Amino acid sequence: MEWFAVGPARQKNHYGLYVNVAEDGRYLSKTYADRLGRVKVGAAAVTFKDVDAFDREALVETLRHIGRISGGAGAG
């Protein structure tokens, strides 16, 4: 069974970005948590009020790392 690597979601009071990729037993959302900006990081979920809460450079780096690990298109 395949599962999505990254998935956005709209909740009632916030947005979520679900990161279902781990490296060495740790979700990448946790690996990059201290660099992602004004967001709340759970195990595999990053929640935020608006996209401007993210540090864009750290978000792009996180997504590229996810792509390399998951073999996604445009990885690197």
C-alpha positions in Angstrom: 0.0 0.0 0.0 1.3 3.4 -0.9 0.7 6.5 1.2 1.3 10.2 0.6 4.6 11.7 1.6 3.2 15.3 2.2 -0.4 16.4 2.4 -2.0 19.8 3.1 -5.2 20.1 5.1 -7.6 22.9 5.9 -8.9 22.7 9.5 -11.5 25.0 11.1 -9.0 27.4 12.7 -5.7 26.6 11.0 -4.0 24.7 8.2 -2.0 21.5 8.5 0.9 20.0 6.6 1.2 16.3 7.2 4.7 14.9 6.7 4.6 11.1 6.5 8.3 10.7 5.8 10.8 9.6 8.5 14.6 9.2 8.5 16.3 7.1 11.2 13.0 6.7 13.0 12.2 10.4 13.2 9.6 12.3 11.2 11.2 15.1 9.1 8.8 17.5 10.5 10.5 17.0 13.9 14.0 17.2 12.3 13.3 20.7 10.9 10.9 21.9 13.6 13.2 24.5 15.1 13.8 26.1 11.7 10.3 26.1 10.1 9.1 29.4 11.6 6.0 30.3 13.7 4.4 26.9 13.4 3.4 24.1 15.8 5.0 20.8 15.1 3.6 17.5 16.3 4.9 14.0 15.3 3.9 14.1 11.6 1.9 17.3 11.5 2.9 21.0 11.2 0.0 23.4 11.9 -0.1 27.1 11.1 -2.4 30.0 10.8 -1.2 31.1 7.3 1.6 30.3 4.9 3.6 33.4 6.0 4.2 31.7 9.3 6.8 29.4 7.6 10.4 30.2 7.1 10.2 29.6 3.3 13.9 28.5 3.0 13.5 25.9 5.7 10.2 24.7 4.2 11.8 24.3 0.8 14.8 22.4 2.3 12.4 20.2 4.2 10.4 19.4 1.0 13.5 18.6 -1.0 14.7 16.3 1.8 11.3 14.5 1.7 11.6 14.2 -2.1 15.0 12.6 -1.8 13.9 10.1 0.7 10.6 9.2 -0.8 11.9 9.3 -4.4 9.3 11.9 -5.4 9.4 13.8 -8.7 11.5 16.8 -8.7 13.6 15.6 -5.8 16.9 17.4 -5.2 
